[in-house]
PDB file of N, CA and C in Angstrom:
ATOM      1  N   ASP A 122      12.157  12.234 -33.284  1.00  0.00           N
ATOM      2  CA  ASP A 122      11.889  10.916 -33.816  1.00  0.00           C
ATOM      3  C   ASP A 122      12.113   9.866 -32.746  1.00  0.00           C
ATOM      4  N   ALA A 123      11.100   9.072 -32.488  1.00  0.00           N
ATOM      5  CA  ALA A 123      11.219   7.981 -31.521  1.00  0.00           C
ATOM      6  C   ALA A 123      11.806   6.755 -32.203  1.00  0.00           C
ATOM      7  N   ARG A 124      12.699   6.093 -31.498  1.00  0.00           N
ATOM      8  CA  ARG A 124      13.291   4.864 -32.008  1.00  0.00           C
ATOM      9  C   ARG A 124      13.363   3.836 -30.903  1.00  0.00           C
ATOM     10  N   VAL A 125      13.324   2.574 -31.262  1.00  0.00           N
ATOM     11  CA  VAL A 125      13.455   1.482 -30.307  1.00  0.00           C
ATOM     12  C   VAL A 125      14.937   1.177 -30.133  1.00  0.00           C
ATOM     13  N   LEU A 126      15.371   1.071 -28.886  1.00  0.00           N
ATOM     14  CA  LEU A 126      16.765   0.711 -28.613  1.00  0.00           C
ATOM     15  C   LEU A 126      17.061  -0.680 -29.145  1.00  0.00           C
ATOM     16  N   ALA A 127      18.236  -0.860 -29.675  1.00  0.00           N
ATOM     17  CA  ALA A 127      18.630  -2.151 -30.245  1.00  0.00           C
ATOM     18  C   ALA A 127      18.507  -3.280 -29.228  1.00  0.00           C
ATOM     19  N   GLU A 128      18.796  -2.976 -27.956  1.00  0.00           N
ATOM     20  CA  GLU A 128      18.760  -4.011 -26.911  1.00  0.00           C
ATOM     21  C   GLU A 128      17.356  -4.569 -26.677  1.00  0.00           C
ATOM     22  N   VAL A 129      16.332  -3.812 -27.016  1.00  0.00           N
ATOM     23  CA  VAL A 129      14.960  -4.282 -26.790  1.00  0.00           C
ATOM     24  C   VAL A 129      14.135  -4.301 -28.075  1.00  0.00           C
ATOM     25  N   ALA A 130      14.805  -4.179 -29.213  1.00  0.00           N
ATOM     26  CA  ALA A 130      14.109  -4.162 -30.501  1.00  0.00           C
ATOM     27  C   ALA A 130      13.455  -5.517 -30.769  1.00  0.00           C
ATOM     28  N   PRO A 131      12.303  -5.496 -31.437  1.00  0.00           N
ATOM     29  CA  PRO A 131      11.647  -6.758 -31.777  1.00  0.00           C
ATOM     30  C   PRO A 131      12.508  -7.582 -32.725  1.00  0.00           C
ATOM     31  N   VAL A 132      12.415  -8.879 -32.574  1.00  0.00           N
ATOM     32  CA  VAL A 132      13.136  -9.796 -33.457  1.00  0.00           C
ATOM     33  C   VAL A 132      12.147 -10.812 -34.023  1.00  0.00           C
ATOM     34  N   GLY A 133      12.476 -11.307 -35.178  1.00  0.00           N
ATOM     35  CA  GLY A 133      11.643 -12.339 -35.785  1.00  0.00           C
ATOM     36  C   GLY A 133      10.205 -11.878 -35.960  1.00  0.00           C
ATOM     37  N   ASP A 134       9.288 -12.710 -35.465  1.00  0.00           N
ATOM     38  CA  ASP A 134       7.869 -12.418 -35.650  1.00  0.00           C
ATOM     39  C   ASP A 134       7.219 -11.791 -34.413  1.00  0.00           C
ATOM     40  N   GLU A 135       8.028 -11.156 -33.545  1.00  0.00           N
ATOM     41  CA  GLU A 135       7.462 -10.489 -32.373  1.00  0.00           C
ATOM     42  C   GLU A 135       6.496  -9.397 -32.810  1.00  0.00           C
ATOM     43  N   ILE A 136       5.409  -9.280 -32.080  1.00  0.00           N
ATOM     44  CA  ILE A 136       4.346  -8.337 -32.419  1.00  0.00           C
ATOM     45  C   ILE A 136       4.696  -6.947 -31.909  1.00  0.00           C
ATOM     46  N   VAL A 137       4.527  -5.943 -32.758  1.00  0.00           N
ATOM     47  CA  VAL A 137       4.710  -4.537 -32.393  1.00  0.00           C
ATOM     48  C   VAL A 137       3.356  -3.860 -32.557  1.00  0.00           C
ATOM     49  N   ILE A 138       2.914  -3.166 -31.498  1.00  0.00           N
ATOM     50  CA  ILE A 138       1.618  -2.487 -31.537  1.00  0.00           C
ATOM     51  C   ILE A 138       1.825  -1.015 -31.195  1.00  0.00           C
ATOM     52  N   PRO A 139       1.955  -0.159 -32.191  1.00  0.00           N
ATOM     53  CA  PRO A 139       2.106   1.275 -31.917  1.00  0.00           C
ATOM     54  C   PRO A 139       0.802   1.845 -31.358  1.00  0.00           C
ATOM     55  N   LYS A 140       0.922   2.762 -30.398  1.00  0.00           N
ATOM     56  CA  LYS A 140      -0.277   3.347 -29.803  1.00  0.00           C
ATOM     57  C   LYS A 140      -0.260   4.857 -29.966  1.00  0.00           C
ATOM     58  N   SER A 141      -1.465   5.445 -29.922  1.00  0.00           N
ATOM     59  CA  SER A 141      -1.570   6.894 -30.075  1.00  0.00           C
ATOM     60  C   SER A 141      -2.462   7.511 -28.997  1.00  0.00           C
ATOM     61  N   SER A 142      -2.656   6.791 -27.896  1.00  0.00           N
ATOM     62  CA  SER A 142      -3.457   7.305 -26.789  1.00  0.00           C
ATOM     63  C   SER A 142      -2.766   6.949 -25.478  1.00  0.00           C
ATOM     64  N   ALA A 143      -3.264   7.489 -24.370  1.00  0.00           N
ATOM     65  CA  ALA A 143      -2.644   7.208 -23.074  1.00  0.00           C
ATOM     66  C   ALA A 143      -2.701   5.720 -22.762  1.00  0.00           C
ATOM     67  N   SER A 144      -3.843   5.113 -22.980  1.00  0.00           N
ATOM     68  CA  SER A 144      -3.993   3.674 -22.745  1.00  0.00           C
ATOM     69  C   SER A 144      -3.878   2.926 -24.062  1.00  0.00           C
ATOM     70  N   VAL A 145      -3.063   1.904 -24.061  1.00  0.00           N
ATOM     71  CA  VAL A 145      -2.896   1.092 -25.267  1.00  0.00           C
ATOM     72  C   VAL A 145      -4.208   0.433 -25.681  1.00  0.00           C
ATOM     73  N   PHE A 146      -5.140   0.282 -24.748  1.00  0.00           N
ATOM     74  CA  PHE A 146      -6.412  -0.359 -25.062  1.00  0.00           C
ATOM     75  C   PHE A 146      -7.348   0.539 -25.867  1.00  0.00           C
ATOM     76  N   ASN A 147      -7.110   1.840 -25.869  1.00  0.00           N
ATOM     77  CA  ASN A 147      -8.034   2.763 -26.529  1.00  0.00           C
ATOM     78  C   ASN A 147      -7.705   3.077 -27.979  1.00  0.00           C
ATOM     79  N   SER A 148      -6.501   2.775 -28.424  1.00  0.00           N
ATOM     80  CA  SER A 148      -6.132   3.152 -29.794  1.00  0.00           C
ATOM     81  C   SER A 148      -5.505   2.006 -30.587  1.00  0.00           C
ATOM     82  N   THR A 149      -5.645   0.789 -30.063  1.00  0.00           N
ATOM     83  CA  THR A 149      -5.050  -0.362 -30.754  1.00  0.00           C
ATOM     84  C   THR A 149      -5.979  -1.572 -30.649  1.00  0.00           C
ATOM     85  N   ALA A 150      -5.576  -2.632 -31.270  1.00  0.00           N
ATOM     86  CA  ALA A 150      -6.303  -3.903 -31.194  1.00  0.00           C
ATOM     87  C   ALA A 150      -5.632  -4.851 -30.198  1.00  0.00           C
ATOM     88  N   ILE A 151      -4.966  -4.293 -29.183  1.00  0.00           N
ATOM     89  CA  ILE A 151      -4.214  -5.149 -28.264  1.00  0.00           C
ATOM     90  C   ILE A 151      -5.099  -6.149 -27.528  1.00  0.00           C
ATOM     91  N   GLU A 152      -6.298  -5.765 -27.168  1.00  0.00           N
ATOM     92  CA  GLU A 152      -7.164  -6.722 -26.467  1.00  0.00           C
ATOM     93  C   GLU A 152      -7.457  -7.925 -27.354  1.00  0.00           C
ATOM     94  N   TYR A 153      -7.740  -7.685 -28.616  1.00  0.00           N
ATOM     95  CA  TYR A 153      -7.981  -8.761 -29.577  1.00  0.00           C
ATOM     96  C   TYR A 153      -6.763  -9.689 -29.661  1.00  0.00           C
ATOM     97  N   VAL A 154      -5.578  -9.105 -29.754  1.00  0.00           N
ATOM     98  CA  VAL A 154      -4.345  -9.885 -29.853  1.00  0.00           C
ATOM     99  C   VAL A 154      -4.133 -10.707 -28.583  1.00  0.00           C
ATOM    100  N   LEU A 155      -4.258 -10.065 -27.418  1.00  0.00           N
ATOM    101  CA  LEU A 155      -4.045 -10.773 -26.150  1.00  0.00           C
ATOM    102  C   LEU A 155      -5.033 -11.919 -25.963  1.00  0.00           C
ATOM    103  N   ARG A 156      -6.289 -11.666 -26.251  1.00  0.00           N
ATOM    104  CA  ARG A 156      -7.320 -12.718 -26.110  1.00  0.00           C
ATOM    105  C   ARG A 156      -7.020 -13.889 -27.043  1.00  0.00           C
ATOM    106  N   ASN A 157      -6.615 -13.602 -28.279  1.00  0.00           N
ATOM    107  CA  ASN A 157      -6.318 -14.675 -29.225  1.00  0.00           C
ATOM    108  C   ASN A 157      -5.073 -15.464 -28.847  1.00  0.00           C
ATOM    109  N   LEU A 158      -4.171 -14.834 -28.091  1.00  0.00           N
ATOM    110  CA  LEU A 158      -2.986 -15.538 -27.617  1.00  0.00           C
ATOM    111  C   LEU A 158      -3.237 -16.245 -26.285  1.00  0.00           C
ATOM    112  N   GLY A 159      -4.421 -16.055 -25.719  1.00  0.00           N
ATOM    113  CA  GLY A 159      -4.750 -16.686 -24.441  1.00  0.00           C
ATOM    114  C   GLY A 159      -4.102 -16.007 -23.251  1.00  0.00           C
ATOM    115  N   ILE A 160      -3.719 -14.766 -23.392  1.00  0.00           N
ATOM    116  CA  ILE A 160      -3.056 -14.027 -22.314  1.00  0.00           C
ATOM    117  C   ILE A 160      -4.105 -13.531 -21.322  1.00  0.00           C
ATOM    118  N   GLU A 161      -3.862 -13.795 -20.043  1.00  0.00           N
ATOM    119  CA  GLU A 161      -4.777 -13.354 -18.986  1.00  0.00           C
ATOM    120  C   GLU A 161      -4.106 -12.425 -17.987  1.00  0.00           C
ATOM    121  N   GLN A 162      -2.779 -12.475 -17.925  1.00  0.00           N
ATOM    122  CA  GLN A 162      -2.028 -11.680 -16.950  1.00  0.00           C
ATOM    123  C   GLN A 162      -1.032 -10.790 -17.681  1.00  0.00           C
ATOM    124  N   LEU A 163      -0.928  -9.548 -17.198  1.00  0.00           N
ATOM    125  CA  LEU A 163      -0.029  -8.581 -17.826  1.00  0.00           C
ATOM    126  C   LEU A 163       0.959  -8.025 -16.806  1.00  0.00           C
ATOM    127  N   ALA A 164       2.213  -7.923 -17.195  1.00  0.00           N
ATOM    128  CA  ALA A 164       3.222  -7.203 -16.422  1.00  0.00           C
ATOM    129  C   ALA A 164       3.461  -5.911 -17.186  1.00  0.00           C
ATOM    130  N   VAL A 165       3.045  -4.789 -16.606  1.00  0.00           N
ATOM    131  CA  VAL A 165       3.066  -3.518 -17.322  1.00  0.00           C
ATOM    132  C   VAL A 165       4.296  -2.711 -16.926  1.00  0.00           C
ATOM    133  N   CYS A 166       5.051  -2.290 -17.940  1.00  0.00           N
ATOM    134  CA  CYS A 166       6.259  -1.479 -17.783  1.00  0.00           C
ATOM    135  C   CYS A 166       6.108  -0.258 -18.673  1.00  0.00           C
ATOM    136  N   GLY A 167       6.857   0.782 -18.384  1.00  0.00           N
ATOM    137  CA  GLY A 167       6.869   1.914 -19.294  1.00  0.00           C
ATOM    138  C   GLY A 167       6.847   3.252 -18.598  1.00  0.00           C
ATOM    139  N   ILE A 168       6.640   4.275 -19.401  1.00  0.00           N
ATOM    140  CA  ILE A 168       6.561   5.632 -18.893  1.00  0.00           C
ATOM    141  C   ILE A 168       5.314   6.260 -19.492  1.00  0.00           C
ATOM    142  N   VAL A 169       4.698   7.132 -18.950  1.00  0.00           N
ATOM    143  CA  VAL A 169       4.807   7.842 -17.691  1.00  0.00           C
ATOM    144  C   VAL A 169       3.827   7.163 -16.727  1.00  0.00           C
ATOM    145  N   SER A 170       4.302   6.754 -15.547  1.00  0.00           N
ATOM    146  CA  SER A 170       3.524   5.926 -14.632  1.00  0.00           C
ATOM    147  C   SER A 170       2.165   6.497 -14.288  1.00  0.00           C
ATOM    148  N   ASN A 171       2.106   7.786 -13.995  1.00  0.00           N
ATOM    149  CA  ASN A 171       0.847   8.388 -13.563  1.00  0.00           C
ATOM    150  C   ASN A 171      -0.020   8.845 -14.734  1.00  0.00           C
ATOM    151  N   GLN A 172       0.374   8.475 -15.937  1.00  0.00           N
ATOM    152  CA  GLN A 172      -0.433   8.792 -17.115  1.00  0.00           C
ATOM    153  C   GLN A 172      -0.670   7.520 -17.926  1.00  0.00           C
ATOM    154  N   CYS A 173       0.225   7.179 -18.830  1.00  0.00           N
ATOM    155  CA  CYS A 173       0.025   6.038 -19.725  1.00  0.00           C
ATOM    156  C   CYS A 173      -0.029   4.701 -18.990  1.00  0.00           C
ATOM    157  N   VAL A 174       0.887   4.477 -18.078  1.00  0.00           N
ATOM    158  CA  VAL A 174       0.904   3.203 -17.355  1.00  0.00           C
ATOM    159  C   VAL A 174      -0.367   3.049 -16.532  1.00  0.00           C
ATOM    160  N   GLU A 175      -0.726   4.089 -15.810  1.00  0.00           N
ATOM    161  CA  GLU A 175      -1.929   4.035 -14.977  1.00  0.00           C
ATOM    162  C   GLU A 175      -3.183   3.826 -15.835  1.00  0.00           C
ATOM    163  N   SER A 176      -3.301   4.541 -16.933  1.00  0.00           N
ATOM    164  CA  SER A 176      -4.462   4.382 -17.819  1.00  0.00           C
ATOM    165  C   SER A 176      -4.543   2.965 -18.378  1.00  0.00           C
ATOM    166  N   THR A 177      -3.412   2.437 -18.804  1.00  0.00           N
ATOM    167  CA  THR A 177      -3.378   1.086 -19.364  1.00  0.00           C
ATOM    168  C   THR A 177      -3.784   0.050 -18.328  1.00  0.00           C
ATOM    169  N   ILE A 178      -3.255   0.146 -17.116  1.00  0.00           N
ATOM    170  CA  ILE A 178      -3.585  -0.831 -16.078  1.00  0.00           C
ATOM    171  C   ILE A 178      -5.063  -0.746 -15.703  1.00  0.00           C
ATOM    172  N   ARG A 179      -5.590   0.444 -15.546  1.00  0.00           N
ATOM    173  CA  ARG A 179      -7.012   0.590 -15.219  1.00  0.00           C
ATOM    174  C   ARG A 179      -7.882  -0.033 -16.317  1.00  0.00           C
ATOM    175  N   ASP A 180      -7.570   0.266 -17.578  1.00  0.00           N
ATOM    176  CA  ASP A 180      -8.347  -0.290 -18.683  1.00  0.00           C
ATOM    177  C   ASP A 180      -8.211  -1.809 -18.760  1.00  0.00           C
ATOM    178  N   ALA A 181      -7.017  -2.317 -18.542  1.00  0.00           N
ATOM    179  CA  ALA A 181      -6.804  -3.774 -18.565  1.00  0.00           C
ATOM    180  C   ALA A 181      -7.595  -4.446 -17.453  1.00  0.00           C
ATOM    181  N   ALA A 182      -7.546  -3.880 -16.264  1.00  0.00           N
ATOM    182  CA  ALA A 182      -8.288  -4.451 -15.134  1.00  0.00           C
ATOM    183  C   ALA A 182      -9.787  -4.425 -15.410  1.00  0.00           C
ATOM    184  N   ASP A 183     -10.283  -3.338 -15.979  1.00  0.00           N
ATOM    185  CA  ASP A 183     -11.707  -3.246 -16.318  1.00  0.00           C
ATOM    186  C   ASP A 183     -12.113  -4.308 -17.329  1.00  0.00           C
ATOM    187  N   ARG A 184     -11.164  -4.768 -18.142  1.00  0.00           N
ATOM    188  CA  ARG A 184     -11.448  -5.784 -19.150  1.00  0.00           C
ATOM    189  C   ARG A 184     -11.187  -7.199 -18.629  1.00  0.00           C
ATOM    190  N   GLY A 185     -10.827  -7.315 -17.357  1.00  0.00           N
ATOM    191  CA  GLY A 185     -10.658  -8.633 -16.755  1.00  0.00           C
ATOM    192  C   GLY A 185      -9.260  -9.195 -16.763  1.00  0.00           C
ATOM    193  N   PHE A 186      -8.273  -8.427 -17.179  1.00  0.00           N
ATOM    194  CA  PHE A 186      -6.893  -8.906 -17.133  1.00  0.00           C
ATOM    195  C   PHE A 186      -6.351  -8.740 -15.719  1.00  0.00           C
ATOM    196  N   LEU A 187      -5.507  -9.656 -15.302  1.00  0.00           N
ATOM    197  CA  LEU A 187      -4.808  -9.549 -14.020  1.00  0.00           C
ATOM    198  C   LEU A 187      -3.503  -8.828 -14.291  1.00  0.00           C
ATOM    199  N   CYS A 188      -3.258  -7.747 -13.573  1.00  0.00           N
ATOM    200  CA  CYS A 188      -2.119  -6.889 -13.889  1.00  0.00           C
ATOM    201  C   CYS A 188      -1.102  -6.806 -12.764  1.00  0.00           C
ATOM    202  N   SER A 189       0.132  -6.650 -13.154  1.00  0.00           N
ATOM    203  CA  SER A 189       1.216  -6.281 -12.254  1.00  0.00           C
ATOM    204  C   SER A 189       1.852  -5.018 -12.808  1.00  0.00           C
ATOM    205  N   MET A 190       2.033  -4.032 -11.951  1.00  0.00           N
ATOM    206  CA  MET A 190       2.812  -2.853 -12.316  1.00  0.00           C
ATOM    207  C   MET A 190       4.242  -3.160 -11.891  1.00  0.00           C
ATOM    208  N   VAL A 191       5.154  -3.168 -12.836  1.00  0.00           N
ATOM    209  CA  VAL A 191       6.549  -3.480 -12.521  1.00  0.00           C
ATOM    210  C   VAL A 191       7.194  -2.166 -12.076  1.00  0.00           C
ATOM    211  N   THR A 192       7.282  -2.002 -10.762  1.00  0.00           N
ATOM    212  CA  THR A 192       7.623  -0.706 -10.175  1.00  0.00           C
ATOM    213  C   THR A 192       9.020  -0.208 -10.515  1.00  0.00           C
ATOM    214  N   ASP A 193       9.964  -1.120 -10.728  1.00  0.00           N
ATOM    215  CA  ASP A 193      11.311  -0.665 -11.091  1.00  0.00           C
ATOM    216  C   ASP A 193      11.523  -0.653 -12.610  1.00  0.00           C
ATOM    217  N   ALA A 194      10.439  -0.841 -13.359  1.00  0.00           N
ATOM    218  CA  ALA A 194      10.497  -0.760 -14.820  1.00  0.00           C
ATOM    219  C   ALA A 194       9.433   0.218 -15.328  1.00  0.00           C
ATOM    220  N   THR A 195       9.058   1.138 -14.440  1.00  0.00           N
ATOM    221  CA  THR A 195       8.153   2.233 -14.784  1.00  0.00           C
ATOM    222  C   THR A 195       8.773   3.517 -14.248  1.00  0.00           C
ATOM    223  N   ALA A 196       8.344   4.638 -14.787  1.00  0.00           N
ATOM    224  CA  ALA A 196       8.892   5.912 -14.317  1.00  0.00           C
ATOM    225  C   ALA A 196       7.886   7.024 -14.560  1.00  0.00           C
ATOM    226  N   ALA A 197       7.939   8.001 -13.669  1.00  0.00           N
ATOM    227  CA  ALA A 197       7.149   9.226 -13.814  1.00  0.00           C
ATOM    228  C   ALA A 197       8.123  10.396 -13.857  1.00  0.00           C
ATOM    229  N   HIS A 198       7.602  11.588 -14.052  1.00  0.00           N
ATOM    230  CA  HIS A 198       8.471  12.766 -14.136  1.00  0.00           C
ATOM    231  C   HIS A 198       9.108  13.121 -12.792  1.00  0.00           C
ATOM    232  N   THR A 199       8.419  12.758 -11.696  1.00  0.00           N
ATOM    233  CA  THR A 199       8.957  13.029 -10.361  1.00  0.00           C
ATOM    234  C   THR A 199       8.738  11.814  -9.470  1.00  0.00           C
ATOM    235  N   ALA A 200       9.495  11.737  -8.398  1.00  0.00           N
ATOM    236  CA  ALA A 200       9.322  10.650  -7.430  1.00  0.00           C
ATOM    237  C   ALA A 200       7.926  10.710  -6.806  1.00  0.00           C
ATOM    238  N   ALA A 201       7.424  11.910  -6.581  1.00  0.00           N
ATOM    239  CA  ALA A 201       6.083  12.059  -6.005  1.00  0.00           C
ATOM    240  C   ALA A 201       5.018  11.522  -6.957  1.00  0.00           C
ATOM    241  N   ASP A 202       5.173  11.794  -8.254  1.00  0.00           N
ATOM    242  CA  ASP A 202       4.220  11.274  -9.247  1.00  0.00           C
ATOM    243  C   ASP A 202       4.281   9.752  -9.316  1.00  0.00           C
ATOM    244  N   GLN A 203       5.486   9.183  -9.211  1.00  0.00           N
ATOM    245  CA  GLN A 203       5.638   7.724  -9.215  1.00  0.00           C
ATOM    246  C   GLN A 203       4.945   7.119  -7.998  1.00  0.00           C
ATOM    247  N   ALA A 204       5.177   7.702  -6.843  1.00  0.00           N
ATOM    248  CA  ALA A 204       4.552   7.206  -5.609  1.00  0.00           C
ATOM    249  C   ALA A 204       3.038   7.308  -5.700  1.00  0.00           C
ATOM    250  N   ALA A 205       2.530   8.392  -6.263  1.00  0.00           N
ATOM    251  CA  ALA A 205       1.085   8.564  -6.403  1.00  0.00           C
ATOM    252  C   ALA A 205       0.493   7.512  -7.332  1.00  0.00           C
ATOM    253  N   ALA A 206       1.173   7.224  -8.438  1.00  0.00           N
ATOM    254  CA  ALA A 206       0.694   6.206  -9.373  1.00  0.00           C
ATOM    255  C   ALA A 206       0.650   4.844  -8.697  1.00  0.00           C
ATOM    256  N   GLU A 207       1.704   4.502  -7.961  1.00  0.00           N
ATOM    257  CA  GLU A 207       1.727   3.220  -7.266  1.00  0.00           C
ATOM    258  C   GLU A 207       0.602   3.154  -6.235  1.00  0.00           C
ATOM    259  N   HIS A 208       0.376   4.234  -5.514  1.00  0.00           N
ATOM    260  CA  HIS A 208      -0.715   4.277  -4.534  1.00  0.00           C
ATOM    261  C   HIS A 208      -2.064   4.094  -5.235  1.00  0.00           C
ATOM    262  N   ASN A 209      -2.273   4.812  -6.328  1.00  0.00           N
ATOM    263  CA  ASN A 209      -3.547   4.748  -7.052  1.00  0.00           C
ATOM    264  C   ASN A 209      -3.810   3.376  -7.657  1.00  0.00           C
ATOM    265  N   LEU A 210      -2.763   2.693  -8.072  1.00  0.00           N
ATOM    266  CA  LEU A 210      -2.936   1.419  -8.772  1.00  0.00           C
ATOM    267  C   LEU A 210      -2.969   0.209  -7.846  1.00  0.00           C
ATOM    268  N   ALA A 211      -2.741   0.406  -6.570  1.00  0.00           N
ATOM    269  CA  ALA A 211      -2.705  -0.724  -5.635  1.00  0.00           C
ATOM    270  C   ALA A 211      -3.997  -1.540  -5.656  1.00  0.00           C
ATOM    271  N   GLY A 212      -5.108  -0.934  -5.967  1.00  0.00           N
ATOM    272  CA  GLY A 212      -6.376  -1.659  -6.043  1.00  0.00           C
ATOM    273  C   GLY A 212      -6.638  -2.309  -7.384  1.00  0.00           C
ATOM    274  N   PHE A 213      -5.820  -1.999  -8.383  1.00  0.00           N
ATOM    275  CA  PHE A 213      -6.022  -2.508  -9.734  1.00  0.00           C
ATOM    276  C   PHE A 213      -4.959  -3.509 -10.167  1.00  0.00           C
ATOM    277  N   ALA A 214      -3.813  -3.498  -9.480  1.00  0.00           N
ATOM    278  CA  ALA A 214      -2.685  -4.320  -9.918  1.00  0.00           C
ATOM    279  C   ALA A 214      -1.810  -4.683  -8.725  1.00  0.00           C
ATOM    280  N   ARG A 215      -1.069  -5.772  -8.902  1.00  0.00           N
ATOM    281  CA  ARG A 215      -0.025  -6.074  -7.928  1.00  0.00           C
ATOM    282  C   ARG A 215       1.145  -5.160  -8.228  1.00  0.00           C
ATOM    283  N   LEU A 216       1.778  -4.652  -7.201  1.00  0.00           N
ATOM    284  CA  LEU A 216       2.974  -3.820  -7.367  1.00  0.00           C
ATOM    285  C   LEU A 216       4.174  -4.729  -7.124  1.00  0.00           C
ATOM    286  N   GLU A 217       4.934  -4.991  -8.178  1.00  0.00           N
ATOM    287  CA  GLU A 217       6.036  -5.945  -8.101  1.00  0.00           C
ATOM    288  C   GLU A 217       7.272  -5.386  -8.786  1.00  0.00           C
ATOM    289  N   THR A 218       8.419  -5.842  -8.340  1.00  0.00           N
ATOM    290  CA  THR A 218       9.682  -5.501  -8.992  1.00  0.00           C
ATOM    291  C   THR A 218       9.925  -6.466 -10.151  1.00  0.00           C
ATOM    292  N   THR A 219      10.885  -6.132 -10.980  1.00  0.00           N
ATOM    293  CA  THR A 219      11.271  -7.020 -12.070  1.00  0.00           C
ATOM    294  C   THR A 219      11.660  -8.392 -11.529  1.00  0.00           C
ATOM    295  N   ALA A 220      12.445  -8.414 -10.466  1.00  0.00           N
ATOM    296  CA  ALA A 220      12.877  -9.692  -9.880  1.00  0.00           C
ATOM    297  C   ALA A 220      11.683 -10.520  -9.424  1.00  0.00           C
ATOM    298  N   GLU A 221      10.692  -9.881  -8.835  1.00  0.00           N
ATOM    299  CA  GLU A 221       9.499 -10.610  -8.379  1.00  0.00           C
ATOM    300  C   GLU A 221       8.698 -11.170  -9.554  1.00  0.00           C
ATOM    301  N   VAL A 222       8.580 -10.399 -10.626  1.00  0.00           N
ATOM    302  CA  VAL A 222       7.866 -10.873 -11.812  1.00  0.00           C
ATOM    303  C   VAL A 222       8.609 -12.049 -12.435  1.00  0.00           C
ATOM    304  N   LEU A 223       9.924 -11.933 -12.550  1.00  0.00           N
ATOM    305  CA  LEU A 223      10.715 -13.026 -13.131  1.00  0.00           C
ATOM    306  C   LEU A 223      10.645 -14.285 -12.271  1.00  0.00           C
ATOM    307  N   GLU A 224      10.646 -14.130 -10.971  1.00  0.00           N
ATOM    308  CA  GLU A 224      10.516 -15.286 -10.069  1.00  0.00           C
ATOM    309  C   GLU A 224       9.156 -15.962 -10.243  1.00  0.00           C
ATOM    310  N   ALA A 225       8.099 -15.162 -10.340  1.00  0.00           N
ATOM    311  CA  ALA A 225       6.760 -15.719 -10.550  1.00  0.00           C
ATOM    312  C   ALA A 225       6.677 -16.461 -11.876  1.00  0.00           C
ATOM    313  N   LEU A 226       7.265 -15.880 -12.923  1.00  0.00           N
ATOM    314  CA  LEU A 226       7.277 -16.552 -14.229  1.00  0.00           C
ATOM    315  C   LEU A 226       8.057 -17.857 -14.174  1.00  0.00           C
ATOM    316  N   SER A 227       9.200 -17.834 -13.513  1.00  0.00           N
ATOM    317  CA  SER A 227      10.019 -19.033 -13.373  1.00  0.00           C
ATOM    318  C   SER A 227       9.269 -20.126 -12.626  1.00  0.00           C
ATOM    319  N   SER A 228       8.613 -19.758 -11.538  1.00  0.00           N
ATOM    320  CA  SER A 228       7.839 -20.725 -10.757  1.00  0.00           C
ATOM    321  C   SER A 228       6.693 -21.297 -11.587  1.00  0.00           C
ATOM    322  N   HIS A 229       6.022 -20.444 -12.333  1.00  0.00           N
ATOM    323  CA  HIS A 229       4.904 -20.874 -13.167  1.00  0.00           C
ATOM    324  C   HIS A 229       5.384 -21.863 -14.243  1.00  0.00           C
ATOM    325  N   LEU A 230       6.504 -21.528 -14.897  1.00  0.00           N
ATOM    326  CA  LEU A 230       7.030 -22.419 -15.937  1.00  0.00           C
ATOM    327  C   LEU A 230       7.492 -23.745 -15.352  1.00  0.00           C
ATOM    328  N   ALA A 231       8.078 -23.711 -14.171  1.00  0.00           N
ATOM    329  CA  ALA A 231       8.524 -24.954 -13.518  1.00  0.00           C
ATOM    330  C   ALA A 231       7.333 -25.844 -13.184  1.00  0.00           C
ATOM    331  N   THR A 232       6.244 -25.239 -12.749  1.00  0.00           N
ATOM    332  CA  THR A 232       5.024 -25.993 -12.410  1.00  0.00           C
ATOM    333  C   THR A 232       4.399 -26.587 -13.664  1.00  0.00           C
ATOM    334  N   ARG A 233       4.394 -25.832 -14.754  1.00  0.00           N
ATOM    335  CA  ARG A 233       3.799 -26.312 -16.012  1.00  0.00           C
ATOM    336  C   ARG A 233       4.576 -27.461 -16.611  1.00  0.00           C
ATOM    337  N   SER A 234       5.882 -27.500 -16.400  1.00  0.00           N
ATOM    338  CA  SER A 234       6.703 -28.536 -17.044  1.00  0.00           C
ATOM    339  C   SER A 234       6.674 -29.863 -16.299  1.00  0.00           C
ATOM    340  N   LYS A 235       6.035 -29.893 -15.143  1.00  0.00           N
ATOM    341  CA  LYS A 235       5.980 -31.154 -14.368  1.00  0.00           C
ATOM    342  C   LYS A 235       4.872 -32.058 -14.830  1.00  0.00           C
TER     343      LYS A 235
END
């Protein structure tokens, strides 16, 4: 039985989109939700990097989303598989750490509030 950890569990009206395929774009209405929210950029985290994460990023890029693979918030079964996924996705997404993504978000919010 899969369960969401309490530390990252949804709260309030946060959207939960369960998926049943390697790419979240193939078995859910996530594109519809993202477009309606005006989302253009995605920071993708999760497991397994060389399967679900890679499929999701490729599909998102094909649909025109700008993607970042958060390299320290993704994982594969082996270090070699992780390295291969990062190599394969370099043409589809920016490879960034959590700190880099948070810095970019902070800079973006600071610019918007001026």
